[in-house]
XYZ file of N, CA and C in Angstrom:
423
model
N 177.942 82.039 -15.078
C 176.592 82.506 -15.134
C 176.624 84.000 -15.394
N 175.873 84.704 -16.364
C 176.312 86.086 -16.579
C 174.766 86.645 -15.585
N 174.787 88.005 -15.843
C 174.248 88.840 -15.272
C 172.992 88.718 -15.164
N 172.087 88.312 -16.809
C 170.967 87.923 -17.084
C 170.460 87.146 -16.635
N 171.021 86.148 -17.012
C 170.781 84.970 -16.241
C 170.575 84.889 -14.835
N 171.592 85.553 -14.108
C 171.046 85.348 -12.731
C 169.748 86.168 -12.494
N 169.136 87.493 -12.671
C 168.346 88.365 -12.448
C 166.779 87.673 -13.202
N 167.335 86.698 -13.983
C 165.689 86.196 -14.535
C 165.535 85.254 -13.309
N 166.896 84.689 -13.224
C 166.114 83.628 -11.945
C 165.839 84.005 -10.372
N 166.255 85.245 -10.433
C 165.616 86.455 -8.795
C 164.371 86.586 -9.416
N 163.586 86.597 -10.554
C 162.675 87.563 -10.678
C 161.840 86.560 -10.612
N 161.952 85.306 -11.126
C 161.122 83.849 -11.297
C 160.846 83.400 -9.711
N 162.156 83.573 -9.116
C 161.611 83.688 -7.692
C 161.010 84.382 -7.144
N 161.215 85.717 -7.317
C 160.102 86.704 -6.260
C 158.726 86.414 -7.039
N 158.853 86.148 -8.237
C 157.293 85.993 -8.424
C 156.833 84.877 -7.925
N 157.491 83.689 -7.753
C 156.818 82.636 -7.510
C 156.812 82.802 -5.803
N 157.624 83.585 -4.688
C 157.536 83.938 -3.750
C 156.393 84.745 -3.411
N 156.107 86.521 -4.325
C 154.468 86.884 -4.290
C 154.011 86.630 -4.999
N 153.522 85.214 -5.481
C 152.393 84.707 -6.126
C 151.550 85.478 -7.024
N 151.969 86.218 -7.778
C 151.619 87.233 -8.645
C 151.032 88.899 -8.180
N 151.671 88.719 -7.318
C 151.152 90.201 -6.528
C 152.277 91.321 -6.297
N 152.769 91.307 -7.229
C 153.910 92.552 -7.804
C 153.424 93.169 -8.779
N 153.700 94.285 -9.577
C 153.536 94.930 -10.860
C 154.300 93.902 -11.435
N 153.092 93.838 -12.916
C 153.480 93.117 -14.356
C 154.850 94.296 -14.882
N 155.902 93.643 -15.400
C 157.081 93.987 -16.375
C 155.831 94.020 -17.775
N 155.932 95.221 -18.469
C 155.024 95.051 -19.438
C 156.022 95.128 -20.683
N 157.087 95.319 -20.507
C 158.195 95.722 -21.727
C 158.043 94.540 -21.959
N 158.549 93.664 -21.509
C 158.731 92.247 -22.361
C 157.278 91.652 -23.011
N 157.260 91.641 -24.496
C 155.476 91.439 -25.350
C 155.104 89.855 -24.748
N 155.857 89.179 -24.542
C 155.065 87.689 -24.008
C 154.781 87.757 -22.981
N 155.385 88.853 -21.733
C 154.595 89.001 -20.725
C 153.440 89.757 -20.526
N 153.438 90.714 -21.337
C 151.908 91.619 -21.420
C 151.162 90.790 -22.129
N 151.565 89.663 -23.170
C 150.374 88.851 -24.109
C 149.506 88.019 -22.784
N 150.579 87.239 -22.148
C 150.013 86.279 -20.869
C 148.722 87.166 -20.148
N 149.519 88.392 -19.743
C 148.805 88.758 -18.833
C 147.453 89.597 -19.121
N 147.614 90.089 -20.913
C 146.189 90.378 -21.098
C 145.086 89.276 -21.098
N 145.903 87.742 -21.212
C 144.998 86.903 -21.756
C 144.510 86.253 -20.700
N 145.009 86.490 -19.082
C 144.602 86.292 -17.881
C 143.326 87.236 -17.600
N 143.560 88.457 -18.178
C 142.431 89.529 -17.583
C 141.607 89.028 -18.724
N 141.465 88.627 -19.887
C 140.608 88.345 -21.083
C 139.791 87.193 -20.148
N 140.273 85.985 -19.784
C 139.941 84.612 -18.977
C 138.712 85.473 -17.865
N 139.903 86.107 -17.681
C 138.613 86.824 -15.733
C 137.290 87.415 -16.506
N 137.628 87.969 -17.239
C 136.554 89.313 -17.784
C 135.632 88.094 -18.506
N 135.864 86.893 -18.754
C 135.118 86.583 -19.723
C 134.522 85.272 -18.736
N 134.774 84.959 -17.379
C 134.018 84.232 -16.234
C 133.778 85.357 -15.790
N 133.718 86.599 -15.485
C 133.097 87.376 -14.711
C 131.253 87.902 -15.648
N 132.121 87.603 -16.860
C 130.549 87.971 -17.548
C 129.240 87.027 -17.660
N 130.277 85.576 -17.484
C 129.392 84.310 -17.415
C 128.456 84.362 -15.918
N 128.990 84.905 -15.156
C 128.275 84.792 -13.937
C 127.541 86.333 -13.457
N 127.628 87.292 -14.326
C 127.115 88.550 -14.450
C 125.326 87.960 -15.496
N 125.879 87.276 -15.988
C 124.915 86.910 -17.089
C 123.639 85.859 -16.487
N 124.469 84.846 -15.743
C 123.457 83.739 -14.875
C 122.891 84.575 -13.871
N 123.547 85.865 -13.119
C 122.936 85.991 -12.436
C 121.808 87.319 -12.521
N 121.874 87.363 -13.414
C 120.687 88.691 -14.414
C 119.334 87.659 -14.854
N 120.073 86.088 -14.860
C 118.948 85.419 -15.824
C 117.948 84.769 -14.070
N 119.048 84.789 -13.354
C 117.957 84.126 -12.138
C 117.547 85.544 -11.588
N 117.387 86.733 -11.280
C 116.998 87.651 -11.022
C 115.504 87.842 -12.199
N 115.454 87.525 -13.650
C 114.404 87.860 -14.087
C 113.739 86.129 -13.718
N 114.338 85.061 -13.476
C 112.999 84.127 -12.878
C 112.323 85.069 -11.311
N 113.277 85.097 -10.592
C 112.595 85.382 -9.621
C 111.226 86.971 -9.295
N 111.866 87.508 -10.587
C 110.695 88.866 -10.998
C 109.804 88.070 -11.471
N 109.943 87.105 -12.308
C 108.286 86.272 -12.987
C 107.652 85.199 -11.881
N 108.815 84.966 -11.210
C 107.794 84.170 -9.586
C 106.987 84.905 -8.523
N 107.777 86.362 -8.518
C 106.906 87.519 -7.612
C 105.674 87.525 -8.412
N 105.648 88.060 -9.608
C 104.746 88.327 -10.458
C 103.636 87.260 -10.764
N 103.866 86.060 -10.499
C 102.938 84.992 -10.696
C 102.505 84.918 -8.889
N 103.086 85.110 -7.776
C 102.563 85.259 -6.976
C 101.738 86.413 -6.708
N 102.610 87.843 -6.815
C 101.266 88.715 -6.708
C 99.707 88.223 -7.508
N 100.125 87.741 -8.773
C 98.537 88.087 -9.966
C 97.227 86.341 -9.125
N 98.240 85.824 -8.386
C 97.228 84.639 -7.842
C 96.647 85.591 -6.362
N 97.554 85.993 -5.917
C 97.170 86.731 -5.009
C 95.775 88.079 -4.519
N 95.907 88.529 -6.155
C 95.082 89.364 -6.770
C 93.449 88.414 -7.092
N 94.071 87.215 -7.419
C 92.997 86.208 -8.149
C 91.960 86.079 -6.532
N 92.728 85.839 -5.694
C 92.503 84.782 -4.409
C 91.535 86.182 -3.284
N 91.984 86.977 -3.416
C 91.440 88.490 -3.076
C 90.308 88.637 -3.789
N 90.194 88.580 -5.050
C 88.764 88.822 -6.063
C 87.798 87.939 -6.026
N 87.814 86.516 -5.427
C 87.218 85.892 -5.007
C 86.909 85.506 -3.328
N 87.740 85.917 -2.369
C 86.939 85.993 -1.173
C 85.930 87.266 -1.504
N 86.436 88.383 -1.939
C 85.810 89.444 -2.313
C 84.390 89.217 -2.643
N 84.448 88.343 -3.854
C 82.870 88.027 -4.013
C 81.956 86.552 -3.209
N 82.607 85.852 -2.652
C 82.283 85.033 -1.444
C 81.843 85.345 -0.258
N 82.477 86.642 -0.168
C 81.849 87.356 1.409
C 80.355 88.071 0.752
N 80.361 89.204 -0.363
C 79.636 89.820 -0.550
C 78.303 88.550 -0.922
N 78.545 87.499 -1.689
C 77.851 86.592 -1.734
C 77.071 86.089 -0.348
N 77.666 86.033 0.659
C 77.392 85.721 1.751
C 76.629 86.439 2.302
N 77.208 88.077 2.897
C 76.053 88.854 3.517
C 75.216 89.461 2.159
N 75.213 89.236 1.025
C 73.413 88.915 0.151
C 72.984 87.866 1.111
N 73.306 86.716 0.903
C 72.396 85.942 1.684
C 71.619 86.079 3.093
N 72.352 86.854 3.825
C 72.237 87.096 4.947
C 71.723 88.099 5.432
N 71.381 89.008 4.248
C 70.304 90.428 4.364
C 68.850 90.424 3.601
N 68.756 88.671 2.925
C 68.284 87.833 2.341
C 67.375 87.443 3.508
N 68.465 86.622 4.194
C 67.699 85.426 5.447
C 67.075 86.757 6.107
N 67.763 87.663 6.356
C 66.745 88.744 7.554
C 65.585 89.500 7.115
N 65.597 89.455 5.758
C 64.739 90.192 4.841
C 63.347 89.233 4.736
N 63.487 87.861 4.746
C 62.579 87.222 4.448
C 61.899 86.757 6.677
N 62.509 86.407 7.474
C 62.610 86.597 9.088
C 61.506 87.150 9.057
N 60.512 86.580 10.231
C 59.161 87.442 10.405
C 59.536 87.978 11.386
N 59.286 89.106 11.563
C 59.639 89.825 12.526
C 58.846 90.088 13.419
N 59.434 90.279 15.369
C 58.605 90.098 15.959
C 57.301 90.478 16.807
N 56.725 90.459 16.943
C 55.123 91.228 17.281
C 55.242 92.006 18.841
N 55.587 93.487 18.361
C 56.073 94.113 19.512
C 54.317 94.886 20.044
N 53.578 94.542 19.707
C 52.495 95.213 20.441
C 51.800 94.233 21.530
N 52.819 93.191 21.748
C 52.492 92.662 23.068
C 53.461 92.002 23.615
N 54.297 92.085 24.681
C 55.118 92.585 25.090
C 55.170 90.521 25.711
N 56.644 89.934 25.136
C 56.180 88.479 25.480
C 57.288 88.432 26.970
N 56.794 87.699 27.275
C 57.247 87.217 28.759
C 57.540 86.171 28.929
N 58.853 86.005 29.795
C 59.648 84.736 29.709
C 58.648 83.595 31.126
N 58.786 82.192 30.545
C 57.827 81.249 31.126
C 58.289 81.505 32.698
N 57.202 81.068 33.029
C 57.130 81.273 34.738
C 57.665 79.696 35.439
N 58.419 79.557 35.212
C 59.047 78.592 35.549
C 59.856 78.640 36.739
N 59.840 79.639 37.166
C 61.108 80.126 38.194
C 62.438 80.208 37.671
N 62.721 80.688 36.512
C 64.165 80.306 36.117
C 64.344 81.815 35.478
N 64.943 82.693 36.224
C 65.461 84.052 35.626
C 65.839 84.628 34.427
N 66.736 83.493 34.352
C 67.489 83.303 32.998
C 67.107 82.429 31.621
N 65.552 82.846 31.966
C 65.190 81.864 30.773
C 64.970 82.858 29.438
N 64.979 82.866 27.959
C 64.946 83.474 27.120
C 63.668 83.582 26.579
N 63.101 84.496 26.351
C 61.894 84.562 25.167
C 62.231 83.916 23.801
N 61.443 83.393 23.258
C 61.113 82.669 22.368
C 61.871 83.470 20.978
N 61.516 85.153 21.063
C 61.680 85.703 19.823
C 63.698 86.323 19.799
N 63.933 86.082 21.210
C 65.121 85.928 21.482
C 66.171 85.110 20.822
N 65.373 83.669 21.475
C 65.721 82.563 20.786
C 66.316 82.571 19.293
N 64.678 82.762 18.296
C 64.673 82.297 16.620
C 66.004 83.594 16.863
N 66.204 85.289 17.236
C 67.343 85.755 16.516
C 68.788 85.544 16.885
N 69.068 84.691 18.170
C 69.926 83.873 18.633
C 70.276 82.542 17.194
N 69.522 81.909 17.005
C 69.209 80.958 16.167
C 69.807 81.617 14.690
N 69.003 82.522 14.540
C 69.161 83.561 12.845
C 71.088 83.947 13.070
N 71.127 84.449 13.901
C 72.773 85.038 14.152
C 73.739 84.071 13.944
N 73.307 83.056 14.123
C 74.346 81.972 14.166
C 74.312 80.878 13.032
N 73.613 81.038 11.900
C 73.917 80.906 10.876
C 74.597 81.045 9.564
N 74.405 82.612 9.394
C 75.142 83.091 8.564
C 76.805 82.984 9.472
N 76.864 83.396 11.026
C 78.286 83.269 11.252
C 79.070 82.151 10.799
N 77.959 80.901 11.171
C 78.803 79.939 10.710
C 78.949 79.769 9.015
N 78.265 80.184 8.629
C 78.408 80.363 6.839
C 79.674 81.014 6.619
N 80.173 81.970 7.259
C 80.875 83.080 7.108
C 81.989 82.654 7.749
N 82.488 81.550 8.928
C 83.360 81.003 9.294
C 83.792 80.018 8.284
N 82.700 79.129 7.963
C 83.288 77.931 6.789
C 84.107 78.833 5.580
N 83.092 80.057 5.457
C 84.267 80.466 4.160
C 85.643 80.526 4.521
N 85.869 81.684 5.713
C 86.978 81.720 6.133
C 87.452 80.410 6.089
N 87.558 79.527 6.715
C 87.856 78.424 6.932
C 88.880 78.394 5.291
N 88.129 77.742 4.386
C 87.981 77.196 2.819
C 89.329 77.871 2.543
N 89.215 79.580 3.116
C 90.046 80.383 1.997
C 91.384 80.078 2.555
């Protein structure tokens, strides 16, 4: 066995011992061809997955973006649902007869303390309309 021979087969071993984690011998051209064409392989899956992951980064910019502009949509319409609402409701009070303060009404003599005047009542009554108008929206939205 001459000299060569033995030292290729130390070197076949230590490489196959560190599993490619020595410095490349670059003198010899079939070993620098291999080993550019290993870094060519990496560089060229590293771009494949540089590339997928640029392409799911612009879905997920056009899913923000379709969420903000509904978001915007969904805002511009409670927007005009509420204002729709108290119109109505400066509407209902606008049209409300209002009540006759030059005589001063008094709750029935019933013996019951806690009984309400009448004009109490209808704005007890008036208040709790539009709230509930104004809850169903909430509600809806």
């Amino acid at each position: 066995m001459t000299d060569n021979s033995l030292e290729a087969r130390v070197a076949a071993v230590e490489r196959a011992l560190t599993d490619g984690d020595t410095a490349v011998d670059l003198s010899d051209p079939a070993e620098r061809q291999r080993h550019l064409d290993a870094l060519a392989d990496d560089l060229d899956t590293l771009t494949e997955r540089v590339d997928a992951l640029e392409a799911t980064v612009q879905s997920l910019h056009g899913y923000v973006g379709e969420i903000e502009h509904v978001n915007d949509r969904v805002e511009r319409r409670a927007d005009a649902a509420r204002a729709a609402v108290e119109r109505l409701d400066d509407e209902a009070r606008a049209h409300a007869p209002e009540p006759d303060r030059s005589s001063p009404e008094r709750a029935p003599s019933t013996g019951d303390e806690t009984a309400v005047p009448d004009s109490a009542a209808r704005l007890a009554d008036s208040d709790e309309k539009p709230a509930s108008l104004l809850d169903r929206l909430r509600s809806s939205l």
